[in-house]
Coordinates of C-alpha atoms in Angstrom, one line a residue:
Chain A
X1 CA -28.4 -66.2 -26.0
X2 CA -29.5 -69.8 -25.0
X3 CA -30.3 -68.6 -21.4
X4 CA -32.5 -66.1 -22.8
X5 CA -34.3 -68.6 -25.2
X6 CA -35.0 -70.6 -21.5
X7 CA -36.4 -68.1 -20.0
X8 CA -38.5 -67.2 -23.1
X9 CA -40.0 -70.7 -23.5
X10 CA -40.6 -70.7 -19.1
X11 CA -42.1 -67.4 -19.4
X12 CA -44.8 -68.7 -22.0
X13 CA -45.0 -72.4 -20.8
X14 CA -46.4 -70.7 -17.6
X15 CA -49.1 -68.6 -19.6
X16 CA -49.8 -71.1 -22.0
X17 CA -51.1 -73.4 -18.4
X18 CA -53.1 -70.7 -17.0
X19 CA -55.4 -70.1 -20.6
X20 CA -56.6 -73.8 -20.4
X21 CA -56.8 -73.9 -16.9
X22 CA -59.6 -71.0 -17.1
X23 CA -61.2 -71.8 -20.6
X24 CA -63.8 -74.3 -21.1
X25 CA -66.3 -74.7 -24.1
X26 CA -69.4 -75.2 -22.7
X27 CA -71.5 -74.9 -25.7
X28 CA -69.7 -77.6 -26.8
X29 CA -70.1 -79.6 -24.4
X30 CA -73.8 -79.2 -24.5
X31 CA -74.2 -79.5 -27.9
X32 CA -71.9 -82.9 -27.5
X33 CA -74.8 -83.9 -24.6
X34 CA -77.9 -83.5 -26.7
X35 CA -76.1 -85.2 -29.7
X36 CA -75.3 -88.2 -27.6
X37 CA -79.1 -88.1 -26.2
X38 CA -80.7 -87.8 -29.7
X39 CA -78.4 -90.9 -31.1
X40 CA -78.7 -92.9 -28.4
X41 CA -82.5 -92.2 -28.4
X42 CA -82.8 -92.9 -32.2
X43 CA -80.9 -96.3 -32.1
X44 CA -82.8 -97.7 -28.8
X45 CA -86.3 -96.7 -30.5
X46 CA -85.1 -98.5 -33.9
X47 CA -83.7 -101.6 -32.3
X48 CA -86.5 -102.5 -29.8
X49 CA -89.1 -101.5 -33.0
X50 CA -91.1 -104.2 -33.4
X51 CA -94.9 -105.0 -33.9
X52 CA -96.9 -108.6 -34.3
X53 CA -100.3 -108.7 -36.1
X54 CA -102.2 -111.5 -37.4
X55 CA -103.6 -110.9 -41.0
X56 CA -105.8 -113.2 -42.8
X57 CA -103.5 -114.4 -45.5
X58 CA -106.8 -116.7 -47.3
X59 CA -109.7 -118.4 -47.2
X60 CA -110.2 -122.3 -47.5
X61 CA -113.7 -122.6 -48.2
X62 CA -115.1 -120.6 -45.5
X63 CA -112.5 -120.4 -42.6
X64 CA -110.1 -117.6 -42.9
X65 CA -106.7 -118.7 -42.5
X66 CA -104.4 -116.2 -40.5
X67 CA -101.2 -115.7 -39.7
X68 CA -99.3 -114.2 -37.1
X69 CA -97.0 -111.6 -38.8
X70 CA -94.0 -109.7 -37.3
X71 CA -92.8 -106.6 -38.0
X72 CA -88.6 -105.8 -36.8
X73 CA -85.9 -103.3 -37.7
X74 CA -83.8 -106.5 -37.9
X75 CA -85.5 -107.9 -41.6
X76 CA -84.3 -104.7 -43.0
X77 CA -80.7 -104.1 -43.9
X78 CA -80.8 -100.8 -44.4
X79 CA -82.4 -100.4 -40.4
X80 CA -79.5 -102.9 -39.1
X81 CA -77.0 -100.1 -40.7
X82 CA -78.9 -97.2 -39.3
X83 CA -79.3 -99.0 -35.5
X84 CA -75.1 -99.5 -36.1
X85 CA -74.1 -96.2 -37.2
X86 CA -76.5 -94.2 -34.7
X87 CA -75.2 -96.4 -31.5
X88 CA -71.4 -95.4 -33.3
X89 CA -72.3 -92.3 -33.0
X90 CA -73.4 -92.1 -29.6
X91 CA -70.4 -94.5 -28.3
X92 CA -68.7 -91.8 -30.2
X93 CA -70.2 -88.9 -28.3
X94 CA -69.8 -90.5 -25.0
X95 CA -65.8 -90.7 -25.5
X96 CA -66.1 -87.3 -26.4
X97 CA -67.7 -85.6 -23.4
X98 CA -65.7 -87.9 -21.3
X99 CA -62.6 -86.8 -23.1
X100 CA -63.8 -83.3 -22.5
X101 CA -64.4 -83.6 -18.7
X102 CA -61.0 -85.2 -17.9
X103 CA -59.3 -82.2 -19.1
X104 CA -57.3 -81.3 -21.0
X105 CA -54.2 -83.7 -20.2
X106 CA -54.6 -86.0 -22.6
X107 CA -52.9 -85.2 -25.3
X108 CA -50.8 -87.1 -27.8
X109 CA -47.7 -85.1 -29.4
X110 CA -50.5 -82.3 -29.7
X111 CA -52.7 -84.4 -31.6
X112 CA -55.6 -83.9 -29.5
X113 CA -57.3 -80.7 -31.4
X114 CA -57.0 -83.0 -34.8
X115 CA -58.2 -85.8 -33.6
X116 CA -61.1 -84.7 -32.1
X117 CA -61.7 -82.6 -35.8
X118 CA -61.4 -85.9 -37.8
X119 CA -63.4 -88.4 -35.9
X120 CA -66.3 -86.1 -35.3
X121 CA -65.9 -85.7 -39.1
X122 CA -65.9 -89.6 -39.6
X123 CA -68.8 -90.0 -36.9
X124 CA -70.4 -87.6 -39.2
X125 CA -70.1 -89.2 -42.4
X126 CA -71.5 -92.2 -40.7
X127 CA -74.6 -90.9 -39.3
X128 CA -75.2 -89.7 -42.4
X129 CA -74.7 -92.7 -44.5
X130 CA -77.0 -94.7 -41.9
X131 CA -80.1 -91.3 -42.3
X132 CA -80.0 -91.5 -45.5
X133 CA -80.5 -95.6 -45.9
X134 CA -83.1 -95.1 -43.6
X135 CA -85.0 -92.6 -45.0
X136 CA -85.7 -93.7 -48.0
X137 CA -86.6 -97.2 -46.9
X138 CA -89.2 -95.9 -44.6
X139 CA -90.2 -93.9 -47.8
X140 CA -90.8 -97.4 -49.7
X141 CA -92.5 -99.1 -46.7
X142 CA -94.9 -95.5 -46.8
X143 CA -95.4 -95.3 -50.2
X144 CA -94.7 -98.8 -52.2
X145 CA -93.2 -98.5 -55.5
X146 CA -96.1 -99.7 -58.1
X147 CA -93.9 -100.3 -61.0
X148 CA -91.8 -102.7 -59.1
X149 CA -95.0 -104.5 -57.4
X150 CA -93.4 -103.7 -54.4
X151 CA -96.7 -103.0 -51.6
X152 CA -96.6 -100.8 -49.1
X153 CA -96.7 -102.3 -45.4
X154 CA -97.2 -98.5 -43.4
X155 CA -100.8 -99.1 -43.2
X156 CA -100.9 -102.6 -41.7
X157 CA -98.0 -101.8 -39.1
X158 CA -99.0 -98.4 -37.8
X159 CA -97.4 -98.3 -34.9
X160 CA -93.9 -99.9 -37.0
X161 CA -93.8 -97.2 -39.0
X162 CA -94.3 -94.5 -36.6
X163 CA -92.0 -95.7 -34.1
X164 CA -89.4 -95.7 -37.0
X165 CA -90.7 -92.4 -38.3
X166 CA -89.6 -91.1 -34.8
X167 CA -86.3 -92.6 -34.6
X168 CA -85.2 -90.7 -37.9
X169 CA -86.5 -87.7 -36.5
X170 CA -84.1 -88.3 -33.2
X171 CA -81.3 -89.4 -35.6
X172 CA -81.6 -86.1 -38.0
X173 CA -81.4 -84.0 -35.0
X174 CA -78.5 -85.9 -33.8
X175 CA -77.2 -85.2 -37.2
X176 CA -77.4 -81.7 -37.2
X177 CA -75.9 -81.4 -34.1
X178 CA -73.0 -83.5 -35.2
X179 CA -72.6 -81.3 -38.1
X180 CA -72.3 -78.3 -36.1
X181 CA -70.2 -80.1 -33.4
X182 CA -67.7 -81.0 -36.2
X183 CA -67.7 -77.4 -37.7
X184 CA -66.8 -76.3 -34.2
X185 CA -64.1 -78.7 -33.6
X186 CA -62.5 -77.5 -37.0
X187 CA -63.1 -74.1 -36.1
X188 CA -60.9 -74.4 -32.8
X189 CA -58.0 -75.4 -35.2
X190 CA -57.4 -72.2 -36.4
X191 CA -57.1 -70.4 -33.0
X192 CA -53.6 -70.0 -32.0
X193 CA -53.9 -70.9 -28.1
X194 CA -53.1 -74.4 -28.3
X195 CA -51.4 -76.6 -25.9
X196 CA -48.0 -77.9 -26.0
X197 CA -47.5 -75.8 -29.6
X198 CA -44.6 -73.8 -30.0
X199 CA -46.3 -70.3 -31.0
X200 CA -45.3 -68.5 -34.0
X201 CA -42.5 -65.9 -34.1
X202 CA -43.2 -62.6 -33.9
X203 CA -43.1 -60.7 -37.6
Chain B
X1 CA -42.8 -80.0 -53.8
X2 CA -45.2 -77.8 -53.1
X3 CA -46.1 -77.4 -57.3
X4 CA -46.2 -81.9 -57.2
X5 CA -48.3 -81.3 -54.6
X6 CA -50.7 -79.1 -56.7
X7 CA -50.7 -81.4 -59.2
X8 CA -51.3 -84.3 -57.2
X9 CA -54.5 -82.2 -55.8
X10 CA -55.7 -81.0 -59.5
X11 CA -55.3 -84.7 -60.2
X12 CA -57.4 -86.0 -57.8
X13 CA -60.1 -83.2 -58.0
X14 CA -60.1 -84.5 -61.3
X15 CA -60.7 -88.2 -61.0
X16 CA -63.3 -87.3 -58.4
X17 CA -65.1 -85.0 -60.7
X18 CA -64.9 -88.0 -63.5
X19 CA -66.3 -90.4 -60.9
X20 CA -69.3 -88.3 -60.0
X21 CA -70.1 -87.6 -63.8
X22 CA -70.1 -91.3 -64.6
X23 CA -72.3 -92.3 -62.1
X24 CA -74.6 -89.4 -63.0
X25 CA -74.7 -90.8 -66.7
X26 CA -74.3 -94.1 -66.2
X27 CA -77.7 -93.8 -63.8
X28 CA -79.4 -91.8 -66.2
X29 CA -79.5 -94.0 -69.5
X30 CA -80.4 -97.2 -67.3
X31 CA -83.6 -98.1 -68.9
X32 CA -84.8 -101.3 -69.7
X33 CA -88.5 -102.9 -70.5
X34 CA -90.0 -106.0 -69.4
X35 CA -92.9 -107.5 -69.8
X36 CA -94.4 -109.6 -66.1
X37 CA -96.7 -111.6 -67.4
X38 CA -98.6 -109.5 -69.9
X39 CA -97.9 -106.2 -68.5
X40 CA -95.0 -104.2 -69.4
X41 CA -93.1 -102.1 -67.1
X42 CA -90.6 -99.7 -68.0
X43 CA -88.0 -99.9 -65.1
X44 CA -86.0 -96.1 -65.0
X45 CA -84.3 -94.5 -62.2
X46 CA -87.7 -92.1 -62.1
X47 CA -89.5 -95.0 -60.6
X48 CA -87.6 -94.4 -57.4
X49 CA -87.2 -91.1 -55.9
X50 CA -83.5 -92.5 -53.9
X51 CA -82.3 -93.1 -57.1
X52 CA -83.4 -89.3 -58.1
X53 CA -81.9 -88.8 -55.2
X54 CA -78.7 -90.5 -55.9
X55 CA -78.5 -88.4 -59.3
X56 CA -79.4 -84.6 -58.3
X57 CA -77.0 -85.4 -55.5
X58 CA -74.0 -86.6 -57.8
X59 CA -74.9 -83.9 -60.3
X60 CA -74.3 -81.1 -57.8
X61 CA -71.1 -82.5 -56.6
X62 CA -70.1 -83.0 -60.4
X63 CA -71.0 -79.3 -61.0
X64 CA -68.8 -78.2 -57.8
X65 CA -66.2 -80.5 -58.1
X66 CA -65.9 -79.0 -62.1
X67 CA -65.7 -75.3 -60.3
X68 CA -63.4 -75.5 -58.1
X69 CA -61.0 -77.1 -60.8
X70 CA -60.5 -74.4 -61.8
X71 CA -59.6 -72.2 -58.5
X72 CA -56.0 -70.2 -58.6
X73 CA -53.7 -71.8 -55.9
X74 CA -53.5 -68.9 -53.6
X75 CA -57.2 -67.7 -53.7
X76 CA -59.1 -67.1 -50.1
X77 CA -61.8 -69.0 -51.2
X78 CA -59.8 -72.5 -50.2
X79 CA -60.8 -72.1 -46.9
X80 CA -65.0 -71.8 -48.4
X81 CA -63.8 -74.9 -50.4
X82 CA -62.9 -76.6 -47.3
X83 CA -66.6 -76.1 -45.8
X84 CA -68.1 -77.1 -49.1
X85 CA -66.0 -79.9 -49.5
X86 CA -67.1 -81.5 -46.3
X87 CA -71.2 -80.5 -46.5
X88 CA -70.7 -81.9 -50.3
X89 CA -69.1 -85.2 -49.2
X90 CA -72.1 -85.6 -46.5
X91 CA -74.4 -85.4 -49.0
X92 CA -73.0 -87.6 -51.9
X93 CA -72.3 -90.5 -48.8
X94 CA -76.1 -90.2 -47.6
X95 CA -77.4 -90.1 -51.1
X96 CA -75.0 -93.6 -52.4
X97 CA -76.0 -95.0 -48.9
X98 CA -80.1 -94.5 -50.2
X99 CA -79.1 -95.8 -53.1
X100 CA -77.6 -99.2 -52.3
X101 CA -80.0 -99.8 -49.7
X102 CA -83.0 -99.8 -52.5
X103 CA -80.9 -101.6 -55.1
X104 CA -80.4 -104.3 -52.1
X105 CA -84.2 -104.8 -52.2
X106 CA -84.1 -104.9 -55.6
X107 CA -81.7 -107.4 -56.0
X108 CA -82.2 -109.5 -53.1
X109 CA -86.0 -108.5 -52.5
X110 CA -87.5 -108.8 -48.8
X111 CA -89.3 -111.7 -47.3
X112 CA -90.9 -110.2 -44.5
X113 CA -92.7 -107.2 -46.5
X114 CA -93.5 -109.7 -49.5
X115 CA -90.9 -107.6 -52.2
X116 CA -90.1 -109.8 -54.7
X117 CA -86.6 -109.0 -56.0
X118 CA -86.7 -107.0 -60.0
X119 CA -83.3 -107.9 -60.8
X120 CA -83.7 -111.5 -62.2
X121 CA -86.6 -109.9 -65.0
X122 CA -84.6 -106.7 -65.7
X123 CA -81.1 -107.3 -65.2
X124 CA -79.5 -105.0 -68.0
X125 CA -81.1 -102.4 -64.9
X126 CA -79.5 -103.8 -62.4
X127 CA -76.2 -104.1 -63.8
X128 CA -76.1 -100.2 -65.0
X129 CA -77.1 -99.5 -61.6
X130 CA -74.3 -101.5 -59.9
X131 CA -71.8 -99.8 -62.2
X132 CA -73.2 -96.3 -61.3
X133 CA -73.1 -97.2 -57.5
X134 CA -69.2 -98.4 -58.2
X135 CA -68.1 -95.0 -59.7
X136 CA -70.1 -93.3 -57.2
X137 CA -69.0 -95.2 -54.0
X138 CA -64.6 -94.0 -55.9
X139 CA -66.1 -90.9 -55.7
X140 CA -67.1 -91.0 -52.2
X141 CA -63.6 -92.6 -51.1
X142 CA -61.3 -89.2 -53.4
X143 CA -63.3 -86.7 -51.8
X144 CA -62.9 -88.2 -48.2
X145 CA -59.1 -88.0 -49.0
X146 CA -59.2 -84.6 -50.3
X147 CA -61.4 -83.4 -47.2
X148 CA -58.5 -84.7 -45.0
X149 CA -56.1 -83.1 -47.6
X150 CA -58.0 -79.7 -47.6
X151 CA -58.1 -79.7 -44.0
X152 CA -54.2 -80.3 -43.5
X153 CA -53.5 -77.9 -46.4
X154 CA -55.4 -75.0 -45.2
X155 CA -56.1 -75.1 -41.6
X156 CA -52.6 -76.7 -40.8
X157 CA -53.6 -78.8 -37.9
X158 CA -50.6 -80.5 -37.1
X159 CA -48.4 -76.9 -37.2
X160 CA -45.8 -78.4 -40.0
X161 CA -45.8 -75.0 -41.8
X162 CA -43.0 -72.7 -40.6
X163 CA -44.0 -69.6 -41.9

């Protein structure tokens, strides 16, 4: 009886080593790529943001008095958190393709399938958190709000506003893609060809 | 243990549920009028559209969160709840996240852009708000422990269920 069990768990150690030798996800991996392009793209455009104008703040008399106003992503709390959670996410990407190119050796007790599950569902939450701040603060630099005397500042910095308008475009795609990549990563949970599991017994 | 466990998941489906529909009310009868100088503003969470955000967003995980109370234990729809759970829990952390960036400018206002902060002329306002963003932010924190729990309860990650 027990040398039957050993040759059992040989015969399937051996087969379970040849499936992940052979199988690689490379949409995945893609997907991981352009996710890791799109954050890191929306947190460098965010973070070197920044435009100087002078405006004519008054007049004394005659002589208009100006001022040299600047525009960064750094007088905004809500774009510090975005420029934070987008560079997490990208740091977090990285690890990830890295993780996937080393193979498939590291692995922790069999851990390595849940791991990867929940921290692409953290780095999800994140990105999201930091989108969503960001949106609607560009919304209030676009649109003012009149009942709070709060002006808008989109159509003195231009070139602000777009650059930002184009770093929550790169972050929303980077989003999407994390969404996807974390759907994917919980998907590959329920498939039974994992390493280093016991499978289940036959019925 | 496995009928604690239910209850222990009923439970917190239910304080989550709660948390959601306070913020969702609380948000809803902030109102408060002051007059700046001789004008009169009425300050209501219409005047931005991240706190109309906040609330559609809170109201549809209140409405979900109130549904799937009252899903039998051994339905196949856990595994929907699962996927729902986790596009639902996106959405109400983007939506509190909008929210406490523009109640930051409100309270704090922002030098650079010339926004004087609201909340030292309507601070009845401001205090509703922070209360709504506190029930929303428990909210936020229950459903990230039930997407965890939901994940390990039907998708078994860790293979602890000899069956």
């Amino acid at each position: 009886m027990a040398s039957r069990n050993g040759e059992e768990k040989v015969e399937l150690g051996f087969n379970d080593v040849n499936e992940t030798k052979t199988k690689k996800d490379w949409i995945l991996l893609s997907l991981r790529v352009v996710a890791f392009f799109a954050t890191a793209a929306a947190t460098f455009v965010m973070a070197l943001n920044k435009q100087t104008k002078s405006l004519i703040v008054g007049t004394i008399g005659s002589t208009p008095i100006t001022a040299t106003l600047s525009a960064k992503f750094n007088q905004t709390p809500a774009f510090v958190f975005f420029v934070i959670a987008n560079g997490n996410a990208s740091l977090h990407n990285l690890v990830m393709i890295a993780l996937d190119i080393l193979g498939p050796q590291y692995d922790y007790k069999g851990l390595r399938l849940a791991l990867i599950a929940i921290l692409d569902m953290l780095t999800m939450a994140l990105a999201s958190a930091g989108d969503g701040a960001a949106t609607f603060m560009s919304e209030l630099g676009r649109n003012g709000n009149s009942h709070a005397r709060w002006n808008k500042i989109c159509d003195k910095f231009e070139s602000y506003c777009n650059r930002g308008g184009g770093a929550l475009i790169a972050s929303f795609i980077g989003f999407i893609l994390l969404l996807i990549i974390a759907v994917m990563s919980i998907a590959k949970l329920l498939k039974p060809n994992r390493i280093n599991h016991a499978p289940s017994p036959s019925p | 243990m496995a009928k604690t466990s239910r209850i222990c998941h009923i439970l917190l489906r239910f304080l989550a549920f709660s948390a959601t529909l306070s913020a969702v009310i609380v948000m809803v009868s902030s109102h408060e009028r002051a007059t700046f100088f001789n004008v009169s503003f009425e300050a209501k969470y219409t005047t931005s559209p991240a706190l109309k955000y906040f609330v559609i967003a809170n109201s549809v995980v209140t409405v979900y969160g109130f549904l799937v109370l009252f899903l039998p234990a051994e339905s196949l729809l856990w595994r929907l709840v699962v996927a729902m759970d986790m596009v639902l829990t996106m959405l109400l952390i983007s939506s509190l996240s909008a929210a406490l960036a523009i109640a930051q400018v409100a309270k704090q206002g922002n030098n650079s852009a010339a926004w004087l902060p609201i909340c030292g002329s309507v601070p009845k306002f401001c205090n509703h708000i922070t209360g709504s963003l506190i029930a929303s932010f428990i909210g936020v924190i229950i459903y990230m422990i039930l997407l965890l729990h939901s994940i390990h309860s039907v998708l078994d990650p860790l293979l602890l269920k000899k069956t």
